[in-house]
mmCIF file of C-alpha atoms in Angstrom:
data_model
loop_
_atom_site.group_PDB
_atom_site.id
_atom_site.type_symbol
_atom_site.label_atom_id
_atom_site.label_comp_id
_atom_site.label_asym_id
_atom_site.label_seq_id
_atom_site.Cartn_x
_atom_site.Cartn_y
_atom_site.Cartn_z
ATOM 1 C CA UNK L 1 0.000 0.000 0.000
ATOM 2 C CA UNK L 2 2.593 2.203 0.855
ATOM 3 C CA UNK L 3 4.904 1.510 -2.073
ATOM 4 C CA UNK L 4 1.574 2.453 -4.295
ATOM 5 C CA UNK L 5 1.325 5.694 -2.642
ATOM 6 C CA UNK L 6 4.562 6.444 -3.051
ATOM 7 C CA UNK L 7 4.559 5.726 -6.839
ATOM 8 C CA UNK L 8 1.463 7.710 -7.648
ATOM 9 C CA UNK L 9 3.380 10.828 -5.495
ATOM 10 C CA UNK L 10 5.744 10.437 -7.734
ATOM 11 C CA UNK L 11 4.014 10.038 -11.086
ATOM 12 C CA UNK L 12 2.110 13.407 -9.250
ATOM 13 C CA UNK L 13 5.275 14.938 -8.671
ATOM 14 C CA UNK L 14 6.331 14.210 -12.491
ATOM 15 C CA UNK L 15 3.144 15.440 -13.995
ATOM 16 C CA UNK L 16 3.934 18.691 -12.139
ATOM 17 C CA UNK L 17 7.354 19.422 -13.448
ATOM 18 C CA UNK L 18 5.983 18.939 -16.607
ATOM 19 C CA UNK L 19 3.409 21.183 -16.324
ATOM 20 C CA UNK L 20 5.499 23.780 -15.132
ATOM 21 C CA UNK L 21 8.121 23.340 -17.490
ATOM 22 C CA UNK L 22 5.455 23.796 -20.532
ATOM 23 C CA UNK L 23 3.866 26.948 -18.895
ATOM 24 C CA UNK L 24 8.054 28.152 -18.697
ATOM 25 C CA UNK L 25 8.934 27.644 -22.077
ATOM 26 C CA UNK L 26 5.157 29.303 -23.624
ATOM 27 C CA UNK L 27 6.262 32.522 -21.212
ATOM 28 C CA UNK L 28 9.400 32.279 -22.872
ATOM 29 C CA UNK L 29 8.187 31.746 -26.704
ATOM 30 C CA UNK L 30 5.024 35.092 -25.785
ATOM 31 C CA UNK L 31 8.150 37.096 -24.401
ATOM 32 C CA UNK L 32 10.271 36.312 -27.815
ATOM 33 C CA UNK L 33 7.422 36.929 -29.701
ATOM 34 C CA UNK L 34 6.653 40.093 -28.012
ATOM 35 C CA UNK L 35 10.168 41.550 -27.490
ATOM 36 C CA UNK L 36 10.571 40.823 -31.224
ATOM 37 C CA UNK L 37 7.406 42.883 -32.383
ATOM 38 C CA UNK L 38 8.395 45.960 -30.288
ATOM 39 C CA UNK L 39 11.978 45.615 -31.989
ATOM 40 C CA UNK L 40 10.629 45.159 -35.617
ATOM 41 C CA UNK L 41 8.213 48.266 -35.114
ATOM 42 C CA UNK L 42 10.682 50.548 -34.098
ATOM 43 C CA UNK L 43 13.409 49.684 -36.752
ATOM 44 C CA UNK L 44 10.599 48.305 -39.574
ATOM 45 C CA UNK L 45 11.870 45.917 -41.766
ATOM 46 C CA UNK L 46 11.139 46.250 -45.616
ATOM 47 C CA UNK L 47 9.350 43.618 -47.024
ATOM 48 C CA UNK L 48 12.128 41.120 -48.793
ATOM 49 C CA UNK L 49 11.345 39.702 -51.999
ATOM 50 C CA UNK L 50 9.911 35.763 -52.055
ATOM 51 C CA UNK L 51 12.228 32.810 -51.707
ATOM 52 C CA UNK L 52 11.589 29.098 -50.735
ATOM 53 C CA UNK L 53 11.659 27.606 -47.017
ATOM 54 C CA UNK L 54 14.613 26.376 -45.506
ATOM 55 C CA UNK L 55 15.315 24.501 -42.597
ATOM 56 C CA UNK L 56 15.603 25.815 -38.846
ATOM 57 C CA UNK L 57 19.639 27.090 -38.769
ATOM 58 C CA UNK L 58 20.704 25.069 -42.579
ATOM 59 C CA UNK L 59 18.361 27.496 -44.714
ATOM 60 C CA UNK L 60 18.721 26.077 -48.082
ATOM 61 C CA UNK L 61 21.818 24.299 -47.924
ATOM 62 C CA UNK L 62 20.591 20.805 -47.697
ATOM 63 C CA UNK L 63 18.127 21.080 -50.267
ATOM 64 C CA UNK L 64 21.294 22.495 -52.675
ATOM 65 C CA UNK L 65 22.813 20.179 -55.291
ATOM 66 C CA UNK L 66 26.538 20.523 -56.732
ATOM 67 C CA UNK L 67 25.099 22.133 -60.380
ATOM 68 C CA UNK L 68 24.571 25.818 -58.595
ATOM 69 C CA UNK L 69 23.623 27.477 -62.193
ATOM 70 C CA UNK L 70 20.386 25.201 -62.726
ATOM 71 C CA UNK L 71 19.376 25.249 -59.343
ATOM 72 C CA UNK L 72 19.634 28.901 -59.288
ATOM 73 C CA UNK L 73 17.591 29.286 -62.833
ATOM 74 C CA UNK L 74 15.157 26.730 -61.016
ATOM 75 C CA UNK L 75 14.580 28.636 -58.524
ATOM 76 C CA UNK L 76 14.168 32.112 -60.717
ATOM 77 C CA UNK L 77 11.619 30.451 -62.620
ATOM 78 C CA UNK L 78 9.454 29.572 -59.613
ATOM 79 C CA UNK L 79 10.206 32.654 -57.724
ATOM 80 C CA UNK L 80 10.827 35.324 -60.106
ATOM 81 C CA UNK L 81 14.108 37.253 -61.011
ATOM 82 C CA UNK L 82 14.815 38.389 -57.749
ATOM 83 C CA UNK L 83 14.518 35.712 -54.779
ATOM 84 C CA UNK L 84 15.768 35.262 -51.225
ATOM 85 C CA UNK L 85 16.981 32.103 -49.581
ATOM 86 C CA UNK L 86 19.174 31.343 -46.382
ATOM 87 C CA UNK L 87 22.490 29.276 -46.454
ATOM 88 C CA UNK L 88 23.085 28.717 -43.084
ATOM 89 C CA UNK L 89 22.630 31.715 -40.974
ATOM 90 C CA UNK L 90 22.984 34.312 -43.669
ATOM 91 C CA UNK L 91 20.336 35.780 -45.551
ATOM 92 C CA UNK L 92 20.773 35.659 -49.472
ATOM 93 C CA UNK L 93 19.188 37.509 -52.356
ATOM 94 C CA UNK L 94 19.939 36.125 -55.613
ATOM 95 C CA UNK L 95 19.405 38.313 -58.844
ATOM 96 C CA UNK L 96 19.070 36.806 -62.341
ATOM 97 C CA UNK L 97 17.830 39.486 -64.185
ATOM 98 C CA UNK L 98 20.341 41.671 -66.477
ATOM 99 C CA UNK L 99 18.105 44.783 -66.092
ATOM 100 C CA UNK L 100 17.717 44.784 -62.263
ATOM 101 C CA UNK L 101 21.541 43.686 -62.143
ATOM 102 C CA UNK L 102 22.414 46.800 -64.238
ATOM 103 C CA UNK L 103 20.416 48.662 -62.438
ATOM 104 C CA UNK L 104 22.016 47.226 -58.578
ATOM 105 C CA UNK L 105 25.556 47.623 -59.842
ATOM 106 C CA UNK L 106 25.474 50.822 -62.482
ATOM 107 C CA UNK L 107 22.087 53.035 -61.085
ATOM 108 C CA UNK L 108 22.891 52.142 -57.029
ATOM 109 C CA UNK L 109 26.507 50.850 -57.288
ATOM 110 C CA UNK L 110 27.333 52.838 -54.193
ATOM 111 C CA UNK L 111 24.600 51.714 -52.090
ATOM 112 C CA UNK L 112 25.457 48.101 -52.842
ATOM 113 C CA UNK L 113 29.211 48.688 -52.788
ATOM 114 C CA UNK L 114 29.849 47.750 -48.815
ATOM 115 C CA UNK L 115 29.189 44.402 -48.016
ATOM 116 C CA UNK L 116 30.679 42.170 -45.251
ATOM 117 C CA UNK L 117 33.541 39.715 -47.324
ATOM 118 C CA UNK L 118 34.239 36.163 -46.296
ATOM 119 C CA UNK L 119 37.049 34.501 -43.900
ATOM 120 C CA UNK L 120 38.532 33.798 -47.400
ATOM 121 C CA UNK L 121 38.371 36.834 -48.842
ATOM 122 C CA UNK L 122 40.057 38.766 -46.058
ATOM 123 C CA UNK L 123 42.985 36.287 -45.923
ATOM 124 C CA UNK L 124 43.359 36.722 -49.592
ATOM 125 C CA UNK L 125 42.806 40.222 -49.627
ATOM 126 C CA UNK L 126 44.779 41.305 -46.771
ATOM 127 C CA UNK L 127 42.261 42.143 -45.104
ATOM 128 C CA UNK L 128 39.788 43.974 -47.298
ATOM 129 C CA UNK L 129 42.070 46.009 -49.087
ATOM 130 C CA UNK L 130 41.750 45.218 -53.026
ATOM 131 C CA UNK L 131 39.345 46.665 -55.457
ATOM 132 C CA UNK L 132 36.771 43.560 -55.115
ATOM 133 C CA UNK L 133 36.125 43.680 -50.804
ATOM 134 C CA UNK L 134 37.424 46.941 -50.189
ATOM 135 C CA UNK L 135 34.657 49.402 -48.657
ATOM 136 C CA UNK L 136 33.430 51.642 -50.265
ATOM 137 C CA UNK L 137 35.706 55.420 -50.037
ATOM 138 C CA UNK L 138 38.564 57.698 -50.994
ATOM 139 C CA UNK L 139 40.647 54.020 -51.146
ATOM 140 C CA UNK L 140 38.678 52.412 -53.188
ATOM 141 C CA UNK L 141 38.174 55.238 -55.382
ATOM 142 C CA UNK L 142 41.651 55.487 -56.079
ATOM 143 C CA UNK L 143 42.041 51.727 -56.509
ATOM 144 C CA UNK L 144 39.270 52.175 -59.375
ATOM 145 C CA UNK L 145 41.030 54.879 -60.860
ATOM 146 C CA UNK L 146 44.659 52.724 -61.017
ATOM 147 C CA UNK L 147 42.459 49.507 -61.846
ATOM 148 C CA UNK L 148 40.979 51.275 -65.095
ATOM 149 C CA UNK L 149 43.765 53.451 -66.228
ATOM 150 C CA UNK L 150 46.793 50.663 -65.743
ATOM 151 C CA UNK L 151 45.072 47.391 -66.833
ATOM 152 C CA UNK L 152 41.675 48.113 -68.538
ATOM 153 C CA UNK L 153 43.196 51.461 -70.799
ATOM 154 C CA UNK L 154 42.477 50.646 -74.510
ATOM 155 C CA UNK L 155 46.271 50.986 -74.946
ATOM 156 C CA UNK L 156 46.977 48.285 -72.792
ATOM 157 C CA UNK L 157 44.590 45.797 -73.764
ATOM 158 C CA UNK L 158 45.265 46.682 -77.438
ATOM 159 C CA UNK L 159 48.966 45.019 -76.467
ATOM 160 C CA UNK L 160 48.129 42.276 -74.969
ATOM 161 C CA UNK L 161 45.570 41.082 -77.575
ATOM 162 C CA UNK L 162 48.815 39.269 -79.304
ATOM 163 C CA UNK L 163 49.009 37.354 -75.822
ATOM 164 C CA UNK L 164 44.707 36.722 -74.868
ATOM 165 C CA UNK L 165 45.057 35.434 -78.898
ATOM 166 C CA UNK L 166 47.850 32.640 -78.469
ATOM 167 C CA UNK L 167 46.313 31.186 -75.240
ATOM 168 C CA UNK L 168 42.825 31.058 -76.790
ATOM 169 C CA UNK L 169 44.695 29.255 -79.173
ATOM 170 C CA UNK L 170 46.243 26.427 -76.932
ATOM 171 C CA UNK L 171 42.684 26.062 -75.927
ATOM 172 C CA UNK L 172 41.377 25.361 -79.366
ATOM 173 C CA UNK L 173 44.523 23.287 -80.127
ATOM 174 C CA UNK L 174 43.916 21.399 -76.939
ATOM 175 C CA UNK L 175 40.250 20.446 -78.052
ATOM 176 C CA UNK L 176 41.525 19.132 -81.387
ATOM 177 C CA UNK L 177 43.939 17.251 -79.704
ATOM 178 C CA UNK L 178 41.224 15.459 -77.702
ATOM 179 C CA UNK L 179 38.643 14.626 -80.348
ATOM 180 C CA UNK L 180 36.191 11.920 -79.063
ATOM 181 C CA UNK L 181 37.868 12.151 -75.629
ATOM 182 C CA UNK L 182 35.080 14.136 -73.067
ATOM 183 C CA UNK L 183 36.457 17.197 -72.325
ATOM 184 C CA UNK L 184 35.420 19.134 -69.300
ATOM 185 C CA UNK L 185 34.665 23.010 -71.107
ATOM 186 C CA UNK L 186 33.910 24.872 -67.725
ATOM 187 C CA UNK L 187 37.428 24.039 -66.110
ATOM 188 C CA UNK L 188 38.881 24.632 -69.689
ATOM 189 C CA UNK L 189 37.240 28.148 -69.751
ATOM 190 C CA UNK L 190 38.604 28.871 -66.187
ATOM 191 C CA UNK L 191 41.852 27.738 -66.571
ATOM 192 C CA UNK L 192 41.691 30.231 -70.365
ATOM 193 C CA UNK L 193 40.311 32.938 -68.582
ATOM 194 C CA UNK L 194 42.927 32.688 -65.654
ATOM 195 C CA UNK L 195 46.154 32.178 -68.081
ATOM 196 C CA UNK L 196 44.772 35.204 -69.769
ATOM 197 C CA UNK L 197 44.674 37.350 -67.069
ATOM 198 C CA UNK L 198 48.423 35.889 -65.676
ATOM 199 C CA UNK L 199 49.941 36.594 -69.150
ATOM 200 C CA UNK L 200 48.816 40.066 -69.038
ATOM 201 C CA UNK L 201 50.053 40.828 -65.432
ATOM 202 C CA UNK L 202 53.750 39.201 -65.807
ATOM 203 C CA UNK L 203 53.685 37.559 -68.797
ATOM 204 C CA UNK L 204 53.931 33.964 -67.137
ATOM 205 C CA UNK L 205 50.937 30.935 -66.608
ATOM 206 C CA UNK L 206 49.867 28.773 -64.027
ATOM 207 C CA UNK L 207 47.678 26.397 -65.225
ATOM 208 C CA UNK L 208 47.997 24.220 -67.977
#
């Protein structure tokens, strides 16, 4: 009889606790909820354009697959040109539109000119201090002016043409060479581009 008691004080004890510890945790999810309103009406949030549903702290990620550019052009046809999703913890909005992209980076360049670069990018970059993840300012201003006049003047890139023609070249040659052999064109594009770009710096390649 006793042992009986004592079990149902316990199961009564148990049913308690968990009682208590639902009530705790709705105070805490109407307090969130609350303290969150009050924030978003003082500093209102404009409304963000539409996007699919990720998952609580991936976002997006698991439901990405390793082609990027059809997943991407998936995703524009469902959700329009412009489209947000999450990867991870940041907040993404993708644009695949060539008028609103002219419009972000030529109409509103300098609104869209700071943004917050990646582990990678500051090792690489020294810290933020190249023309790409620089902030916006009198540096990077002067890092346009050097950028354009140096390497993009018509004079320059009228002397290098001899040197962007012979690597185009290899590639071609290199595609004859490997007639009925599958040839991977996006790596042979990068590694074009990228010998391109290396001749006209110092006149030297790094990828073959």
């Amino acid at each position: 009889m006793w042992s009986s008691w004592g079990d149902a004080s316990n199961d009564k004890d148990e049913n308690l606790r968990a009682i208590f510890l639902a009530l705790l945790a709705m105070m805490l999810a109407i307090f969130w909820f609350l303290w969150s309103r009050k924030k978003c009406s003082k500093n209102p949030i404009p409304p963000l354009p539409p996007g699919p549903i990720g998952l609580p702290l991936l976002g997006y990620l698991p439901f990405l697959g390793t082609k990027l550019h059809r997943e991407f052009t998936e995703l524009a046809r469902v959700y329009g040109p412009i489209y947000k999703l999450r990867l991870g913890s940041k907040l993404c909005v993708a644009i695949s539109s060539p008028t609103l992209l002219k419009e972000m980076v030529r109409d509103h360049d300098t609104v869209f000119a700071n943004h917050v670069p990646t582990t990678a990018a500051l090792v690489g970059s020294y810290g933020a201090r190249d023309i790409a993840f620089a902030p916006y300012g009198p540096d990077w201003r002067r890092l346009r002016m050097v950028f354009v006049s140096k390497m993009l003047s018509k004079t320059n890139l009228d002397d290098s043409y001899a040197l962007r023609r012979e690597e185009v070249h290899k590639s071609i040659g290199h595609i004859y060479d490997r007639i009925g052999i599958p040839i991977d064109l996006g790596k042979l594009a990068f590694s074009t581009a990228t010998n391109n770009v290396m001749r006209m710096l110092w006149g030297g390649t790094i990828l073959k």
